[in-house]
Steps between C-alpha positions, in 0.01 A plus 500: 500500500223644700181617319410861548154563631248634255259806531211625296423865539191669349490875421875472437519745215512801740468635854495267793499182290808605308674594835422162640640337178827691556508396865455125412726494199824414679360194657197379295418394147220735399191489290374853471133557408330796342304627199751752371754287303741792442500595870551141603793469257650818656461355846675183388776690332551698818597178685847421358625156577163390646290211379183674408236452228211723413147348533266713284157427616148638565451406862122503477515223227768263635455128428671179574689535171657821615662329809588173322857404586501675837535182705659650813479861621666631814354850488186657359466875526170663410586872426275586206192716578272782387329782665218734381402780736153635541218539731256206522232702305734542210647152490322279246483119515767461232746672729416268789527198268830601346649583850397173651601305193860635501560543873331187633369249254816486288706451818273220616513321164877530438562374856259216448674396173842516666406314828658173386830675420486698823423188706794313334737770623319581835502842346421856611225727370543877543197726435561870450196650650438859617415720796162487331478131590494615867254785475272661247511867425261725287557467124690172551222263572518267196874475548484445867228239461736301268790529730291397802400199290866432414573495875229248560649285215841513658370403841301216357781373288729497803246282694426268210865445397692462823817395324520826312594828642280803415593856561296809445663837463305820574697790368378858504554726202790386276683710236374319195324582165175386674551755770561779243154415353347498838631840588368639167160359583521647846604841362822510706871511414697190456777508761706184485717620783203479726416137398663159552759408255418166314829364608402554860193283446713241318740476794206423735379232264862359505498517880191272508647262249836469677363464850652224718327158457325531838329827394194555275451868435130528423444878480719813453355848517720792394429877449705787346694670781402839348133435580196549277515721184381856488 
């Protein structure tokens, strides 16, 4: 019997991470990471017939013990992230530290710990970035800085690990709980019909993961067809 490929998805309890888990479930054995154990359990229970296990973890404190037993990994998807809006003058150091810790440092450390497993499978790393990783706007500077750093990490990983594939996705606004909080902070209405559906982003991730062997899709940029929010 052939062995199904394996995938670890962070931020899998909701939003884009959960959508990617659903997209991969028919073909991959899944390890689904996140802090919310109940939400992770709900994601797993929503994948009937799939081989999926919850991986409750604080990503900013991952150690070798947390990845023990993961000897081969075909796909690693980094989807977890945080955002705190505010002008530079009102963004204290603890916000910068937390944003960088979750959005960049935790990604780098988990990838480092899993490199032997990824190398064994000649695996694929997918990083869910943001349009903020391509430009910085007012009130988004700490988040944009972290996403620019994430882009640099992906570019460097691709060069240092030529046997791996590394894809960065740059979606615009996505209809998620995080986006609802962002719109509250911006003082505008939450209009999911104007944003990308998480499943649309997941399909793009799947496109990169299932490209023909001669193709390495390094970056994908996608924006909502409806344009920016009011």
